[in-house]
Coordinates of C-alpha atoms in Angstrom, one line a residue:
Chain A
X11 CA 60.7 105.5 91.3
X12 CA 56.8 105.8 90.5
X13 CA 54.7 103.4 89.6
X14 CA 51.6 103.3 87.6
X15 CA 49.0 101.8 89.0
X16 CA 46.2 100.6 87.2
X17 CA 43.3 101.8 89.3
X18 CA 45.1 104.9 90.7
X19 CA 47.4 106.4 88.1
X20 CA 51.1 107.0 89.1
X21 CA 52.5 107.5 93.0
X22 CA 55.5 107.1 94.4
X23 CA 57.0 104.2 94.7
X24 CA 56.3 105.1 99.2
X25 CA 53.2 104.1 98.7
X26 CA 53.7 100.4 97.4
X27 CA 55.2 97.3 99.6
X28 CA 57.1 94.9 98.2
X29 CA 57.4 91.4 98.1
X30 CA 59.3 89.9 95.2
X31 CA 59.5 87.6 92.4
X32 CA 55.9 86.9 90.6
X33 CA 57.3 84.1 88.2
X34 CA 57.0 81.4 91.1
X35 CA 53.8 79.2 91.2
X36 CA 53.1 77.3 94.2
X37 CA 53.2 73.3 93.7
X38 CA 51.1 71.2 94.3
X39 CA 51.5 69.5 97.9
X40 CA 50.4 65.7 96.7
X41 CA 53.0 64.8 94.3
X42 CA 55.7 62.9 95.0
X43 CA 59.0 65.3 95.3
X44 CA 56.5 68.4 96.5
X45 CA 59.2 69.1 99.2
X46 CA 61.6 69.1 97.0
X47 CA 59.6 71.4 95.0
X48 CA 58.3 73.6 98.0
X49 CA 62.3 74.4 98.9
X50 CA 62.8 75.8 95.4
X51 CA 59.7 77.8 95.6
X52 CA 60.4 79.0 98.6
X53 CA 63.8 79.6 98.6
X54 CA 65.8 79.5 95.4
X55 CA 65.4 82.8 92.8
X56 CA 66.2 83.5 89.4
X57 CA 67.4 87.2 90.5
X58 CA 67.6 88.5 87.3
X59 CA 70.4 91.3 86.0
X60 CA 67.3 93.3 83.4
X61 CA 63.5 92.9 83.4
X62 CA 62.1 91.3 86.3
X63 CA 58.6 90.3 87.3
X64 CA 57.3 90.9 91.0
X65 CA 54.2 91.9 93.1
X66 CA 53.7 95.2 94.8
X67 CA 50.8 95.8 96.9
X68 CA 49.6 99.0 96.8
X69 CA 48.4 99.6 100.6
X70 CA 48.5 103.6 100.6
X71 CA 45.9 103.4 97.7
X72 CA 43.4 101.2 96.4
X73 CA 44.8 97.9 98.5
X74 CA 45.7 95.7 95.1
X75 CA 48.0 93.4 94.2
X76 CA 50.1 94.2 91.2
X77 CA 52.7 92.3 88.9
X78 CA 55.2 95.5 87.5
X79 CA 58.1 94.5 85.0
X80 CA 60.4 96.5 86.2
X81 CA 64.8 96.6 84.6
X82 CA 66.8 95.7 88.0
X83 CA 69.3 97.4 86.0
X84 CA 68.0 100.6 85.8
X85 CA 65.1 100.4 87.6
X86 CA 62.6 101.3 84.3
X87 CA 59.2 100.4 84.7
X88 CA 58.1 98.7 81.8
X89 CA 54.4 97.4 82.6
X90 CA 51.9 97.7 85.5
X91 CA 48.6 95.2 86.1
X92 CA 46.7 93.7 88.3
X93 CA 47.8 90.5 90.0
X94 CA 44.2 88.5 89.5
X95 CA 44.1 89.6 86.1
X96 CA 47.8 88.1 85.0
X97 CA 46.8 85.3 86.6
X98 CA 43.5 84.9 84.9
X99 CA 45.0 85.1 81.7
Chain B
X18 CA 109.0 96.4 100.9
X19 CA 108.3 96.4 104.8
X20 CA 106.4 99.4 105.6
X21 CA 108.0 101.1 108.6
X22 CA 109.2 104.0 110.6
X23 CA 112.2 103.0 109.0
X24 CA 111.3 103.2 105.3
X25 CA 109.5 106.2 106.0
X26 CA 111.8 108.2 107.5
X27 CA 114.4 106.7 104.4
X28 CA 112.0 108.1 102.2
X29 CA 111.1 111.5 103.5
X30 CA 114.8 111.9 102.8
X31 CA 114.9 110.9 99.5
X32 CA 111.6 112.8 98.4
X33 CA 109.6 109.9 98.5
X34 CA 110.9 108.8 95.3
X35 CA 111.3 105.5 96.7
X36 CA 107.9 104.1 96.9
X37 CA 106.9 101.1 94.9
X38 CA 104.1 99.8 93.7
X39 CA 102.7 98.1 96.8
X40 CA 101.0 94.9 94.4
X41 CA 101.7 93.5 91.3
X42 CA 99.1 94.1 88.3
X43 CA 99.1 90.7 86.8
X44 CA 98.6 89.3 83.3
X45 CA 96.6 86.2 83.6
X46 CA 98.5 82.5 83.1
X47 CA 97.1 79.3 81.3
X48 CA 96.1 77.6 84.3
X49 CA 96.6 77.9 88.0
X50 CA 95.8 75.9 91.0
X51 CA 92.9 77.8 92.6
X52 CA 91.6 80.7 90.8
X53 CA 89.7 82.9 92.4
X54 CA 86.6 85.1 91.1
X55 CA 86.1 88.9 92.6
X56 CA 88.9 91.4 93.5
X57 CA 87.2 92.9 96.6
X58 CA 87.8 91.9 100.3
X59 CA 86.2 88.7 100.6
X60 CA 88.5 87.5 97.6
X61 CA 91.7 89.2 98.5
X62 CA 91.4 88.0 101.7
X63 CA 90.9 84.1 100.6
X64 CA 94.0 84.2 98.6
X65 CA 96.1 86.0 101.0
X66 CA 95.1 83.0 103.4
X67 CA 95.6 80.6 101.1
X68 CA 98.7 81.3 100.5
X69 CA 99.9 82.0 104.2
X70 CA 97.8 79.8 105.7
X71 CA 97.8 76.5 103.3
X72 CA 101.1 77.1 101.6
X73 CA 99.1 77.6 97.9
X74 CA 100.4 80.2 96.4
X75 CA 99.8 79.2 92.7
X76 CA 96.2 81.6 92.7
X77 CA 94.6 83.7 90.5
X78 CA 92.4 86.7 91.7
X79 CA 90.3 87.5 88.5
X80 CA 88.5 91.1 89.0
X81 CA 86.3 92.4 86.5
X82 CA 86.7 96.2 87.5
X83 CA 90.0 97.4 89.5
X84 CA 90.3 95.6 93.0
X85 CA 88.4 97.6 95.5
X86 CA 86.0 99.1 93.2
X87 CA 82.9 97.0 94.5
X88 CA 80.9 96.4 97.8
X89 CA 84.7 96.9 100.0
X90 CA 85.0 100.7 99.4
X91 CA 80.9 101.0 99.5
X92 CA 80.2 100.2 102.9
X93 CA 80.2 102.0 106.4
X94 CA 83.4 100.6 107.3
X95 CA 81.9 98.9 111.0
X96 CA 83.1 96.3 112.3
X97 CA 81.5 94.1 115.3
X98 CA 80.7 90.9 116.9
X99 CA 77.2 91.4 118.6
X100 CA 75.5 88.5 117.3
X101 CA 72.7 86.0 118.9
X102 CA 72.9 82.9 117.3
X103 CA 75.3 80.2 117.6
X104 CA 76.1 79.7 113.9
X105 CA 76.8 83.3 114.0
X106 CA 79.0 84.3 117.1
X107 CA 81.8 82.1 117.2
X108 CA 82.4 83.4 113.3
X109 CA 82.0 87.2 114.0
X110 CA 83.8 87.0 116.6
X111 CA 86.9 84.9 114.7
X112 CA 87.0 88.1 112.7
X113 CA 87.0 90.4 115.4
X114 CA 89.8 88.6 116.2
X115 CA 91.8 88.5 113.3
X116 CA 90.7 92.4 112.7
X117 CA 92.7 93.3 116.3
X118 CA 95.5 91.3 114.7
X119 CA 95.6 92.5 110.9
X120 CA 97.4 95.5 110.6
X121 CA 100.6 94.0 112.2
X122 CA 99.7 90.5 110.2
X123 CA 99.6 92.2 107.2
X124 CA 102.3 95.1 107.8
X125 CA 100.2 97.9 106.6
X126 CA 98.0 100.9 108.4
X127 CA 94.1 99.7 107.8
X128 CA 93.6 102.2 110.9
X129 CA 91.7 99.7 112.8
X130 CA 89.9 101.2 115.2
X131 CA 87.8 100.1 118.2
X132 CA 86.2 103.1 119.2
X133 CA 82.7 101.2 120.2
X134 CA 79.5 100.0 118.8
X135 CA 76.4 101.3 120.9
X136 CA 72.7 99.7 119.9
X137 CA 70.4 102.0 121.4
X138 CA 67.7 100.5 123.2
X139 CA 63.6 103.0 123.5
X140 CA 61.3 100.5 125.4
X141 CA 61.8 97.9 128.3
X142 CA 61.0 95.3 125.7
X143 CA 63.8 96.0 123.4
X144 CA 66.0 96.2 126.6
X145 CA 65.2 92.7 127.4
X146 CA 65.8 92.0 124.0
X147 CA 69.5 93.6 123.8
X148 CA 69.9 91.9 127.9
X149 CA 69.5 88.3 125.8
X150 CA 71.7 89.4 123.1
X151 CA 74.8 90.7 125.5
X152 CA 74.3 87.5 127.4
X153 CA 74.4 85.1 124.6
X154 CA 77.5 86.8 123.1
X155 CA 79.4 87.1 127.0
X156 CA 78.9 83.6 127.0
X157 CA 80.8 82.8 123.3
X158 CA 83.6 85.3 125.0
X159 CA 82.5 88.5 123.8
X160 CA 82.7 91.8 125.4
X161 CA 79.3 93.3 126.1
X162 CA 78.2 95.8 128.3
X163 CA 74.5 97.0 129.1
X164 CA 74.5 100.8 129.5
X165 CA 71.6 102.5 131.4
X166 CA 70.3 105.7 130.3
X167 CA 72.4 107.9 132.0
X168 CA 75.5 105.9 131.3
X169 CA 74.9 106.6 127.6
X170 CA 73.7 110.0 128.6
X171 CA 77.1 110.6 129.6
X172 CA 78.9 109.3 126.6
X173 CA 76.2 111.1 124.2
X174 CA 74.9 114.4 125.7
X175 CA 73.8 115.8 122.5
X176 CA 71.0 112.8 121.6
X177 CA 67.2 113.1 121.6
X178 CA 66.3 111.0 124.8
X179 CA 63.4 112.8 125.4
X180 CA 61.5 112.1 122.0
X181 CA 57.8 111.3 122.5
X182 CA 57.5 108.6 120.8
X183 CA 60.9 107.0 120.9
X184 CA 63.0 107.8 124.2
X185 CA 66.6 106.4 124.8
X186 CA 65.8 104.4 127.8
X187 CA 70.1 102.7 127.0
X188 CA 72.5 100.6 124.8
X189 CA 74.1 97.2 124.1
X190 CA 77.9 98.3 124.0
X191 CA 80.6 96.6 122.2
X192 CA 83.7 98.0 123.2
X193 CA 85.4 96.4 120.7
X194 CA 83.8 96.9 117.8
X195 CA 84.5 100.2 115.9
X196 CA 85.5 101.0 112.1
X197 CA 88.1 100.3 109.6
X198 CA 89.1 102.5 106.6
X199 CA 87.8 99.6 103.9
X200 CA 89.7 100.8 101.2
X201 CA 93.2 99.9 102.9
X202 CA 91.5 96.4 103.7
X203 CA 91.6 95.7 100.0
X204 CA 94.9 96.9 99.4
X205 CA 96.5 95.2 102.2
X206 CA 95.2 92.1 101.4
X207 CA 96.0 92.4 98.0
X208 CA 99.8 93.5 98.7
X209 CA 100.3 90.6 101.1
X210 CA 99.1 88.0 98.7
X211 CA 101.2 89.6 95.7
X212 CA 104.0 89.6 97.7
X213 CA 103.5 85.2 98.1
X214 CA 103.3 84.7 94.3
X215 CA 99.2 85.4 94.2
X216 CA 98.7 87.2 90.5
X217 CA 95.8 89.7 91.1
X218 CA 93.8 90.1 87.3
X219 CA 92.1 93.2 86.5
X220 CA 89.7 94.5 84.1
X221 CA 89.1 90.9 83.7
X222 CA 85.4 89.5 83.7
X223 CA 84.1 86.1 83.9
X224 CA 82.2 85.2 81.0
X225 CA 81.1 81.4 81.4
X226 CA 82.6 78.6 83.3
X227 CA 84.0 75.2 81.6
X228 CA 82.2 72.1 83.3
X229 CA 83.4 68.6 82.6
X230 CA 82.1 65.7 83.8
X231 CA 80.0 67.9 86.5
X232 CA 83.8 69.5 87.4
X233 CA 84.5 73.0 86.5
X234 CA 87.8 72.4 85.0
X235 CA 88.6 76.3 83.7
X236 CA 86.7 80.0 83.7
X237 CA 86.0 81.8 80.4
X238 CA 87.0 85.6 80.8
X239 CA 87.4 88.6 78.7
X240 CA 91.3 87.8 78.9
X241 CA 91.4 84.3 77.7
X242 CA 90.4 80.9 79.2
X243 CA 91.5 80.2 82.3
X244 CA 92.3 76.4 83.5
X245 CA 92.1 75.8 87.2
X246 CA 91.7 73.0 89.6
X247 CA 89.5 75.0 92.4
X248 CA 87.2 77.5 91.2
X249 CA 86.2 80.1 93.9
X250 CA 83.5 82.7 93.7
X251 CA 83.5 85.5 96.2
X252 CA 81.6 87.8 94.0
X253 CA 78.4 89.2 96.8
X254 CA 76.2 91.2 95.0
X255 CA 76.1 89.5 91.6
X256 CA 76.5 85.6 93.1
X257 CA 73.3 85.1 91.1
X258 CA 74.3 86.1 87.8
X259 CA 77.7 84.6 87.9
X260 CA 76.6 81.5 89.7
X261 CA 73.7 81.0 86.8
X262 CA 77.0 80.5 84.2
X263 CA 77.4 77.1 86.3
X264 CA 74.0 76.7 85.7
X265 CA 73.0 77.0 89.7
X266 CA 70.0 78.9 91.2
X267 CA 71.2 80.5 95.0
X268 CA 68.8 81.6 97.4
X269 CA 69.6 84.9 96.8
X270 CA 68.3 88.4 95.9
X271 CA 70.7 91.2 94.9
X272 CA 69.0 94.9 96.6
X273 CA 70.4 98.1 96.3
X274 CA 72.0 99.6 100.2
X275 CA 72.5 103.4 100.2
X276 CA 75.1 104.9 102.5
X277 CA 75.7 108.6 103.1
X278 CA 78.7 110.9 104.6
X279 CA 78.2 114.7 105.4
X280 CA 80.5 117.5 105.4
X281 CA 84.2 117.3 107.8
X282 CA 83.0 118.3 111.0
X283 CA 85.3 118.4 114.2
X284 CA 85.2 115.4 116.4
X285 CA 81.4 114.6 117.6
X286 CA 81.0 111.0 117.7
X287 CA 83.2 108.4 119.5
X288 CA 81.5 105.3 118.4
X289 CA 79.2 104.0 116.2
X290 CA 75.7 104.5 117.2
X291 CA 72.8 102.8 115.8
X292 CA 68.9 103.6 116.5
X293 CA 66.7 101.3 118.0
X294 CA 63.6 102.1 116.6
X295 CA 64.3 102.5 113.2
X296 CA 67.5 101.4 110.9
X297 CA 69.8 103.8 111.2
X298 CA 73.3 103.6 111.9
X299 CA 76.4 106.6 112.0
X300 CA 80.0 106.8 112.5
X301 CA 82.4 109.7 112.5
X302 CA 85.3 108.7 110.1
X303 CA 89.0 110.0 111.0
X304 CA 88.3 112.8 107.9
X305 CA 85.7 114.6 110.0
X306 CA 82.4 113.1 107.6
X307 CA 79.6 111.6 109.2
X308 CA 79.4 108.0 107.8
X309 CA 75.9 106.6 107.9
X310 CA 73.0 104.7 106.2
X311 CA 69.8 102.5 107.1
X312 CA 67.3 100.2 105.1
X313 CA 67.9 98.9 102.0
X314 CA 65.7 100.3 99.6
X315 CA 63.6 97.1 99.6
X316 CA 63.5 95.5 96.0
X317 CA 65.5 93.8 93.6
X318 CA 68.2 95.8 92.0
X319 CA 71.7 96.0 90.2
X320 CA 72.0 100.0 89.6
X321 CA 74.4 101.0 92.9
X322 CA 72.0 103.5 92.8
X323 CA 68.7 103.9 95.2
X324 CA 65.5 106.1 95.3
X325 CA 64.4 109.1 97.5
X326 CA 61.9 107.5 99.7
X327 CA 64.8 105.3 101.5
X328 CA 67.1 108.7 101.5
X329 CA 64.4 110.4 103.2
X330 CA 63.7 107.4 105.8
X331 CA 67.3 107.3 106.8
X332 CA 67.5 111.0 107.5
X333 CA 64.3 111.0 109.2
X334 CA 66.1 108.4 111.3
X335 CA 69.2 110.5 112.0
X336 CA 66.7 113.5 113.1
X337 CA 64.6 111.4 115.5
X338 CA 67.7 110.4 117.1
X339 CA 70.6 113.9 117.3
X340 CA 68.2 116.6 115.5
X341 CA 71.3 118.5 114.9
X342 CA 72.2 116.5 112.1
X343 CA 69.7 118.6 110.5
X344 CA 71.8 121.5 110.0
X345 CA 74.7 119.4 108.3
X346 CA 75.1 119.1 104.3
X347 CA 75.0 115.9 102.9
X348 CA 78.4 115.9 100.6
X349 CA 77.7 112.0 98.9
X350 CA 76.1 109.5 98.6
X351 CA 75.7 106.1 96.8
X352 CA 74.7 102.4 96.4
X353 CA 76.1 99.3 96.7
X354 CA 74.6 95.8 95.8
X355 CA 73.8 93.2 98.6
X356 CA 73.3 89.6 98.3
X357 CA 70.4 89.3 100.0
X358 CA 70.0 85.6 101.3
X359 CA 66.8 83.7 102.3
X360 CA 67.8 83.9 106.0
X361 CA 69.6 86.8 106.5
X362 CA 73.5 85.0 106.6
X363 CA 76.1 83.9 104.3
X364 CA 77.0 81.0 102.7
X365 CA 80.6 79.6 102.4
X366 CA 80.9 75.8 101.2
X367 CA 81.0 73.8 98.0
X368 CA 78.3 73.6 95.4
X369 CA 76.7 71.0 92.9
X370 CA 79.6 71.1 90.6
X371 CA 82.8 69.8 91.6
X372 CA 85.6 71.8 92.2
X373 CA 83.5 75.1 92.1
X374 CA 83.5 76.8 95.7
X375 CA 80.8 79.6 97.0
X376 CA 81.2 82.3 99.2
X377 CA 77.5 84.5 99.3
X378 CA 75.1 85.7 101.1
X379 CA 76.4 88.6 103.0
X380 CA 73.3 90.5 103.1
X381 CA 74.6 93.7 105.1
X382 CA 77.6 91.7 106.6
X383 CA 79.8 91.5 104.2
X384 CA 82.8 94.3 105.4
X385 CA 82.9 93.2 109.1
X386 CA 83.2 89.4 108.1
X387 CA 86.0 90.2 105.6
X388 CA 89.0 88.2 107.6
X389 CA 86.6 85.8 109.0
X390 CA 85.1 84.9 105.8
X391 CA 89.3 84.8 103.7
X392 CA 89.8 82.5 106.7
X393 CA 87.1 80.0 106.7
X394 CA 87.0 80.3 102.7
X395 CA 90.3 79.5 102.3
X396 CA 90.3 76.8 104.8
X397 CA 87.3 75.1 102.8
X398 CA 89.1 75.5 99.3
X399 CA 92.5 74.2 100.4
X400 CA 91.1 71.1 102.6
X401 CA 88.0 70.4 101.5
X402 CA 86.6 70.6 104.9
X403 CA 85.3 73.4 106.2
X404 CA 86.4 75.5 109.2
X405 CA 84.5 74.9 112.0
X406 CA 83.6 78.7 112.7
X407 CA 82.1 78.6 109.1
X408 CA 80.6 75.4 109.3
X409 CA 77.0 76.7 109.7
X410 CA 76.6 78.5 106.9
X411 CA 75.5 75.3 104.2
X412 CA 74.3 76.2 100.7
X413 CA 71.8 73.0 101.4
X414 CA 70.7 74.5 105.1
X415 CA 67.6 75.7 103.2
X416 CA 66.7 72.4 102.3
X417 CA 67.6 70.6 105.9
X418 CA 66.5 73.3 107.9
X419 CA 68.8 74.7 110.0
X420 CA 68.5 77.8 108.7
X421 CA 70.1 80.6 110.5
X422 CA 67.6 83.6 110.7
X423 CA 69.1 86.2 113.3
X424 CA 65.6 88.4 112.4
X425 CA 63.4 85.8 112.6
X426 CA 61.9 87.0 109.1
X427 CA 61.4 84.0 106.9
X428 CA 62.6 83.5 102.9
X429 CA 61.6 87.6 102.6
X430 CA 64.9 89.1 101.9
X431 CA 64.0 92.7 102.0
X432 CA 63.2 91.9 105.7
X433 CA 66.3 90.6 106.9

């Protein structure tokens, strides 16, 4: 597996950590069923059989974060970008 | 057909014409008291207990594939009990139990055997880490035994204890522990619950479950609705996808776990071994191959296939610790798909919907815990209670808190 990354070009997937599912966004703590809604965003997952969304950090290259769509199935990388700019979109 | 010296020697007389089939291949009925989802040892197991053990007999084992053909014949066949925690020991160690017990139980050869499960230990810390470990599980009843680095020495001449970076200062022995062939798990399971009336279904895939009134009242398959009054899923590796038909979210990831067996060499290794300062883990199976693996390659996946990076770390393992695996040839190797939970242990209880029962989670565990886990699943189905060496592992533990994290690692699956 290689991925593409934006700043770098392609490397091999040995060069990227892992840490999971990017669909998740963190709730806010002052409502009123936030632990409710903490234990599903830290615990429960949609673990998806196709394309999937997650952050890899690229820490033997240029140290960013990166959201890659990637087929669980078949492990096809179908798109590569930077963390902070998915988010700022 | 009891299997003995008997009927073989009857049939080496008759040209082994005699054989029969040793399960039935079922067509699927209307409607059945407990039906069970996945063919491989975790489900073959549950029925065959729920029929000896509870007297229900009227089961369904629905397998999309052929029985066998998932995570049972992809693992490294170890079996053990060396566990910390107390939600943990008292349930490894029921299976050790009934693992010393199945092959007469179940009247046929799974070659069972304890040949030893060493942890190798490379710094003083880790030493007092493994002391802890032995103690907690010689005081739950298991055998342990700390070996010093001669002891091992003399079990395991040909390792690197030397290495510069990594010496063997010793190991955490279980005596006990060992391997099984896991293929003959399946089978035997499967052949003791045909023989009590259980119908084992295969080529027969779950498509959607039937919910009424928050009950799940019958599964939809490729072979027809099925109506049942307990729903059972023992379906690790793909809990997610088939649990999402229900409509539930698990705390689950599915990764991909390589495993690798060399060339038939003569007899080398005694035991299992593992590595202490990496993950990797080798047994010699009663063929000749060396059976081993390591890491899991670290990101979600459903392609029992891996990537090169995690071949290369497990064989970088195996050299650091007997370099002359080096001049061995690889002859296979392959993938399997883990349910990797949010704390590193299973989960065996109820769910949401009434009448639909989970058994997930197993993360790397799954082959070891295979009696344990029939046992304490079929206990929970059949009484609605569940058995108190399974009692720990809570689909809502998450939620409460008493979360069972052997590793210590948090809700980052590829850790555990």
């Amino acid at each position: 597996m290689r991925i593409r990354c934006p700043f770098c070009g392609e490397r091999d997937v040995h060069e990227f950590t892992y840490l999971g599912d990017a669909n998740g966004t963190r709730p806010d703590p002052s409502v009123a069923d936030a632990a409710e809604q903490f234990h599903d965003y830290v615990y429960l997952r949609d673990n998806p059989a196709g394309p999937h969304r997650e952050y890899w950090y690229h820490g033997a290259g240029c140290h960013g974060w990166l959201v890659v769509e990637r087929d669980t199935r078949t492990h096809e990388i179908r798109s590569v970008a930077f963390a902070h700019e998915e988010a700022a979109q | 057909m009891k299997y003995s010296i008997f009927s073989l020697a009857a049939n080496a007389l008759t040209g082994h014409k005699g054989w029969k089939p040793a399960w039935r291949d079922a067509s699927p009925r209307e409607a059945y008291d407990v039906v069970i989802v996945g063919g491989g040892g975790h489900g073959l197991a549950t029925a065959y207990y729920l029929a000896k053990e509870h007297g229900i007999t009227n089961v369904a084992v629905l397998e999309k594939g052929w029985i066998g053909s998932g995570n049972v014949g992809r693992n490294t066949t170890i079996i053990r009990s060396n566990y910390l925690l107390p939600g943990n020991i008292p349930f490894y160690e029921l299976s050790m139990k009934l693992w010393e017990g199945l092959e007469q139980d179940l009247n046929y050869n799974a070659m069972v055997s304890q040949r030893g499960v060493l942890n190798l230990f490379h710094s003083d810390a880790q030493r007092d880490a493994f002391a802890r470990r032995g103690n907690a599980m010689r005081l739950h009843g298991v055998d342990a035994e700390l070996l010093d680095r001669d002891a091992v020495r003399k079990m395991l001449p040909f390792l690197n204890f030397d290495d510069a970076r990594f010496p063997i200062q010793g190991g955490l022995l279980q005596p006990r522990g060992g391997t099984v062939r896991h293929d003959a798990v399946a089978w035997g399971y499967a052949r003791g619950a045909s023989d009590r009336g259980v119908d084992i279904v295969q080529n027969c895939e779950v498509t959607g479950f039937r919910i009424e009134n928050g009950r799940a009242v019958a599964v939809e398959t490729t072979r027809g609705t099925i109506r049942a009054r307990k729903i059972a899923l023992a379906v690790a590796g793909n809990s997610s996808r088939v649990a999402a038909m229900a409509g539930l979210r698990l705390p689950i990831e599915s990764h991909v776990l390589q495993a690798f067996v060399s060339e038939g060499l003569k007899p080398l290794l005694p035991g299992v071994v593992t590595f202490g300062a990496g993950h990797f883990y080798i047994s010699q199976s009663d063929k000749g191959g060396l059976v081993f693996g390591g890491d899991i390659d670290g990101y979600n996946s459903y392609a029992q296939r891996g990537n090169l990076p995690t071949v290369e770390d497990v064989c970088e393992g195996g050299m650091a610790l007997m370099p002359m695996i080096g001049r061995v040839r690889l002859l296979r190797s392959w993938g399997g798909i883990m349910d990797m939970s949010m704390d590193g242990s299973p989960i065996i209880d109820r769910t949401p919907v009434d009448g639909l029962y989970l058994n997930a989670g197993w993360c790397y565990g799954g082959f070891k815990a295979t009696p344990a886990s029939g046992w304490c699943f079929a206990h929970l189905i059949a009484r609605d209670v569940p058995h108190p060496a399974g009692a720990a592992f809570r689909l809502d533990r998450f939620a409460t808190g008493h979360l069972i994290d052997e590793k210590g690692q948090g809700a980052q699956p590829n850790l555990h």
